[in-house]
């Protein structure tokens, strides 16, 4: 499959101006890469990150965006604001936000719609908890999460990036085996194909959950895994660069 892979660092709530400068410099020194590379950084660092990466092909994004256009929504950041200074991606529906901020499938879908409407590509996260996997509910859970987005976006559904992040694999050191991940990615691709036709074969489905330099290549070799969404390992330039080099 000729899809160009995408490796995205999700810094979560980490970083400082000096640490970011060191990390971004390490990534810039190591490029260019055979795959697309992006970093999703905390809101206060977006502008400085944009300036640092301006003359490179490393892309950048946010970790969330509001479902609202504008108005009395204290603390929210709109897709229009992100787009105004060149934001390429917005992660939406990360399991940490679904769990800690009670984000529903519909809210996640509305955020994806708001991002797309302003030319920001949403990276839509789906994934089951350990209890759901053990109860045999993985397929039903991820399909339900993606269905809300497909239904809300309608003919624009083909414009998103999907990230499969099994909740039990995030920050735990437990990785889904390449076969476990591939089987979920294949069913997500089938669901996208039913909605977007052959275009689904060009859509990127990233894997996230304890991706490290030593497991990235095997995961990225699976036919329906098109790169990764990297948490902890995206904070150390050497590790993130090694993962980016595993992409193609
Ligand atoms: P870890 O790579 O730290 O497991 O985090 C994955 C993740 O949540 C990326 O969004």
Short mmCIF file of C-alpha atoms and ligand atoms in Angstrom, two decimals:
data_model
loop_
_atom_site.label_atom_id
_atom_site.label_comp_id
_atom_site.label_asym_id
_atom_site.label_seq_id
_atom_site.Cartn_x
_atom_site.Cartn_y
_atom_site.Cartn_z
CA UNK A 1 0.00 0.00 0.00
CA UNK A 2 1.42 3.34 -1.01
CA UNK A 3 -0.04 5.48 1.77
CA UNK A 4 2.63 7.80 3.14
CA UNK A 5 2.85 7.21 6.85
CA UNK A 6 2.43 9.88 9.52
CA UNK A 7 4.11 9.95 12.94
CA UNK A 8 2.64 12.44 15.40
CA UNK A 9 4.08 13.34 18.80
CA UNK A 10 1.44 14.08 21.42
CA UNK A 11 3.31 15.98 24.10
CA UNK A 12 0.25 15.99 26.40
CA UNK A 13 0.81 18.45 29.31
CA UNK A 14 4.59 18.39 29.10
CA UNK A 15 7.20 20.87 28.00
CA UNK A 16 8.78 24.21 28.77
CA UNK A 17 10.32 26.75 26.43
CA UNK A 18 13.91 25.50 26.91
CA UNK A 19 12.90 21.82 26.79
CA UNK A 20 10.83 22.40 23.65
CA UNK A 21 13.72 24.17 21.93
CA UNK A 22 16.03 21.22 22.62
CA UNK A 23 13.45 18.66 21.52
CA UNK A 24 12.48 20.46 18.32
CA UNK A 25 16.11 21.11 17.46
CA UNK A 26 16.85 17.38 17.85
CA UNK A 27 13.98 16.53 15.49
CA UNK A 28 14.99 19.18 12.95
CA UNK A 29 18.62 18.05 12.96
CA UNK A 30 17.58 14.45 12.26
CA UNK A 31 15.23 15.16 9.35
CA UNK A 32 14.12 14.92 6.65
CA UNK A 33 12.16 11.71 7.19
CA UNK A 34 10.62 9.22 4.80
CA UNK A 35 7.21 9.70 6.47
CA UNK A 36 5.26 12.83 7.45
CA UNK A 37 6.04 14.04 10.98
CA UNK A 38 4.06 16.33 13.28
CA UNK A 39 4.07 17.45 16.90
CA UNK A 40 0.91 18.27 18.86
CA UNK A 41 1.89 20.65 21.62
CA UNK A 42 0.12 22.45 24.49
CA UNK A 43 -1.72 25.62 23.39
CA UNK A 44 0.72 28.16 24.91
CA UNK A 45 3.58 26.67 22.90
CA UNK A 46 1.83 26.59 19.52
CA UNK A 47 3.01 29.94 18.27
CA UNK A 48 6.65 29.43 19.23
CA UNK A 49 6.56 25.90 17.81
CA UNK A 50 5.16 27.27 14.55
CA UNK A 51 8.00 29.78 14.34
CA UNK A 52 10.65 27.16 15.11
CA UNK A 53 9.30 24.76 12.47
CA UNK A 54 8.43 27.41 9.88
CA UNK A 55 11.12 26.58 7.35
CA UNK A 56 10.97 22.80 7.87
CA UNK A 57 8.55 20.12 6.71
CA UNK A 58 7.68 19.13 10.30
CA UNK A 59 4.02 19.90 10.88
CA UNK A 60 2.37 20.92 14.10
CA UNK A 61 -1.00 20.76 15.76
CA UNK A 62 -3.03 21.13 18.93
CA UNK A 63 -4.30 18.49 21.33
CA UNK A 64 -7.92 19.61 21.26
CA UNK A 65 -10.19 22.27 19.80
CA UNK A 66 -13.60 23.61 20.66
CA UNK A 67 -16.74 22.39 18.94
CA UNK A 68 -17.98 26.00 19.07
CA UNK A 69 -17.21 28.75 16.57
CA UNK A 70 -16.80 31.56 19.11
CA UNK A 71 -18.52 33.04 22.12
CA UNK A 72 -18.74 32.76 25.88
CA UNK A 73 -16.78 29.53 26.29
CA UNK A 74 -14.12 30.37 28.84
CA UNK A 75 -10.95 28.38 28.41
CA UNK A 76 -11.84 27.01 24.98
CA UNK A 77 -9.80 27.50 21.80
CA UNK A 78 -11.58 27.58 18.45
CA UNK A 79 -10.49 25.95 15.22
CA UNK A 80 -10.53 29.38 13.57
CA UNK A 81 -7.93 30.62 16.06
CA UNK A 82 -5.77 27.58 15.39
CA UNK A 83 -6.11 27.94 11.64
CA UNK A 84 -5.27 31.63 11.72
CA UNK A 85 -1.66 30.95 12.42
CA UNK A 86 -1.19 27.78 10.45
CA UNK A 87 -2.21 24.85 12.66
CA UNK A 88 -2.39 21.68 10.55
CA UNK A 89 -3.87 19.12 12.97
CA UNK A 90 -6.05 18.99 16.08
CA UNK A 91 -6.25 15.80 18.11
CA UNK A 92 -9.88 15.27 19.15
CA UNK A 93 -11.41 12.63 21.39
CA UNK A 94 -8.21 11.52 23.07
CA UNK A 95 -9.16 8.93 25.69
CA UNK A 96 -7.76 11.17 28.43
CA UNK A 97 -10.25 13.86 27.45
CA UNK A 98 -13.09 11.37 27.00
CA UNK A 99 -12.39 10.02 30.51
CA UNK A 100 -11.37 13.15 32.44
CA UNK A 101 -13.58 15.70 30.71
CA UNK A 102 -16.53 13.42 30.01
CA UNK A 103 -16.35 14.03 26.27
CA UNK A 104 -19.12 12.13 24.51
CA UNK A 105 -18.92 10.53 21.08
CA UNK A 106 -21.12 13.33 19.75
CA UNK A 107 -18.97 16.11 21.24
CA UNK A 108 -15.88 14.51 19.69
CA UNK A 109 -17.68 14.37 16.35
CA UNK A 110 -18.69 18.04 16.68
CA UNK A 111 -15.08 18.99 17.42
CA UNK A 112 -13.93 17.10 14.34
CA UNK A 113 -16.53 18.96 12.28
CA UNK A 114 -15.49 22.34 13.69
CA UNK A 115 -11.83 21.61 12.91
CA UNK A 116 -12.51 20.50 9.34
CA UNK A 117 -14.71 23.53 8.70
CA UNK A 118 -11.65 25.70 9.36
CA UNK A 119 -9.18 23.63 7.37
CA UNK A 120 -7.61 21.93 10.41
CA UNK A 121 -7.34 18.15 10.03
CA UNK A 122 -8.80 16.36 13.05
CA UNK A 123 -6.92 13.35 14.37
CA UNK A 124 -9.87 11.44 15.80
CA UNK A 125 -8.93 9.02 18.59
CA UNK A 126 -10.88 5.85 19.29
CA UNK A 127 -10.10 2.93 21.57
CA UNK A 128 -11.43 0.50 24.13
CA UNK A 129 -10.62 0.20 27.82
CA UNK A 130 -9.15 -2.95 29.27
CA UNK A 131 -12.54 -3.94 30.74
CA UNK A 132 -14.20 -3.48 27.35
CA UNK A 133 -11.55 -5.62 25.64
CA UNK A 134 -11.91 -8.34 28.25
CA UNK A 135 -15.68 -8.25 27.80
CA UNK A 136 -15.25 -8.77 24.04
CA UNK A 137 -16.56 -5.28 23.27
CA UNK A 138 -13.56 -3.85 21.40
CA UNK A 139 -15.17 -3.94 17.97
CA UNK A 140 -18.47 -2.50 19.14
CA UNK A 141 -16.79 0.33 21.08
CA UNK A 142 -14.45 1.56 18.36
CA UNK A 143 -17.15 1.26 15.71
CA UNK A 144 -19.58 3.26 17.84
CA UNK A 145 -16.96 5.98 18.43
CA UNK A 146 -16.10 6.24 14.74
CA UNK A 147 -19.73 5.99 13.62
CA UNK A 148 -20.60 9.20 15.48
CA UNK A 149 -17.88 11.03 13.54
CA UNK A 150 -18.81 9.51 10.18
CA UNK A 151 -22.45 10.35 10.69
CA UNK A 152 -21.75 13.96 11.74
CA UNK A 153 -19.20 14.67 9.00
CA UNK A 154 -21.16 12.93 6.24
CA UNK A 155 -19.41 13.52 2.89
CA UNK A 156 -16.38 15.09 4.65
CA UNK A 157 -15.61 11.96 6.67
CA UNK A 158 -12.83 11.06 4.26
CA UNK A 159 -10.82 14.13 5.34
CA UNK A 160 -9.96 12.96 8.85
CA UNK A 161 -7.04 11.05 10.30
CA UNK A 162 -8.07 8.24 12.67
CA UNK A 163 -5.96 7.09 15.61
CA UNK A 164 -6.63 3.75 17.27
CA UNK A 165 -5.41 4.01 20.84
CA UNK A 166 -6.39 1.12 23.10
CA UNK A 167 -6.77 2.80 26.50
CA UNK A 168 -5.05 -0.09 28.26
CA UNK A 169 -1.91 0.47 26.16
CA UNK A 170 -1.53 4.20 26.84
CA UNK A 171 1.35 5.06 29.14
CA UNK A 172 1.38 1.53 30.53
CA UNK A 173 4.22 -0.01 28.55
CA UNK A 174 1.66 -2.57 27.31
CA UNK A 175 1.46 -2.38 23.53
CA UNK A 176 -1.22 -4.01 21.45
CA UNK A 177 0.50 -6.75 19.51
CA UNK A 178 0.92 -5.89 15.83
CA UNK A 179 -1.77 -8.50 15.06
CA UNK A 180 -4.20 -7.10 17.66
CA UNK A 181 -3.69 -3.59 16.33
CA UNK A 182 -3.92 -4.66 12.68
CA UNK A 183 -7.21 -6.45 13.23
CA UNK A 184 -8.81 -3.32 14.73
CA UNK A 185 -7.29 -1.10 12.02
CA UNK A 186 -8.71 -3.39 9.34
CA UNK A 187 -12.20 -3.14 10.75
CA UNK A 188 -11.92 0.64 11.09
CA UNK A 189 -10.79 0.80 7.45
CA UNK A 190 -13.78 -1.32 6.42
CA UNK A 191 -16.08 1.06 8.28
CA UNK A 192 -14.45 4.05 6.55
CA UNK A 193 -14.78 2.29 3.18
CA UNK A 194 -18.48 1.80 3.75
CA UNK A 195 -18.77 5.56 4.35
CA UNK A 196 -16.20 7.01 1.94
CA UNK A 197 -15.75 4.33 -0.70
CA UNK A 198 -12.34 3.73 -2.25
CA UNK A 199 -11.02 6.95 -0.71
CA UNK A 200 -10.73 4.99 2.56
CA UNK A 201 -7.68 3.30 1.08
CA UNK A 202 -5.91 6.67 1.12
CA UNK A 203 -6.94 7.58 4.68
CA UNK A 204 -4.46 7.33 7.51
CA UNK A 205 -5.19 5.19 10.56
CA UNK A 206 -2.50 5.70 13.21
CA UNK A 207 -1.76 3.40 16.12
CA UNK A 208 -1.08 4.84 19.58
CA UNK A 209 -0.24 3.23 22.92
CA UNK A 210 3.30 2.66 24.19
CA UNK A 211 4.93 2.96 20.76
CA UNK A 212 8.69 2.91 21.35
CA UNK A 213 11.79 2.73 19.13
CA UNK A 214 11.92 -1.04 19.57
CA UNK A 215 8.34 -1.83 18.52
CA UNK A 216 7.58 0.92 16.00
CA UNK A 217 8.88 -0.84 12.89
CA UNK A 218 6.84 -4.01 13.46
CA UNK A 219 3.69 -2.02 14.13
CA UNK A 220 4.23 0.23 11.11
CA UNK A 221 4.78 -2.84 8.91
CA UNK A 222 1.14 -3.91 9.34
CA UNK A 223 -0.90 -3.28 6.19
CA UNK A 224 -3.52 -1.03 7.80
CA UNK A 225 -1.25 0.82 10.25
CA UNK A 226 -0.25 4.12 8.67
CA UNK A 227 1.97 5.52 11.40
CA UNK A 228 1.68 6.35 15.07
CA UNK A 229 0.46 8.75 17.71
CA UNK A 230 3.28 8.84 20.22
CA UNK A 231 3.00 9.98 23.84
CA UNK A 232 5.89 9.41 26.25
CA UNK A 233 8.45 8.55 23.59
CA UNK A 234 7.77 11.81 21.73
CA UNK A 235 9.35 13.82 24.56
CA UNK A 236 12.88 12.58 23.96
CA UNK A 237 14.36 13.58 20.61
CA UNK A 238 16.39 10.39 20.20
CA UNK A 239 13.36 8.15 20.80
CA UNK A 240 10.98 10.18 18.69
CA UNK A 241 13.47 10.40 15.84
CA UNK A 242 14.02 6.62 15.97
CA UNK A 243 10.25 6.11 15.71
CA UNK A 244 10.00 8.59 12.83
CA UNK A 245 12.74 6.66 11.05
CA UNK A 246 10.63 3.52 11.33
CA UNK A 247 7.95 5.21 9.21
CA UNK A 248 7.82 5.22 5.46
P1 LIG B 1 2.06 6.66 25.21
O1 LIG B 1 2.86 6.57 23.94
O2 LIG B 1 2.77 7.40 26.31
O3 LIG B 1 1.54 5.31 25.62
O4 LIG B 1 0.78 7.57 24.88
C1 LIG B 1 0.02 7.28 23.76
C2 LIG B 1 -0.94 8.38 23.56
O5 LIG B 1 -1.86 8.58 24.33
C3 LIG B 1 -0.74 9.27 22.40
O6 LIG B 1 -1.83 10.09 22.19
#
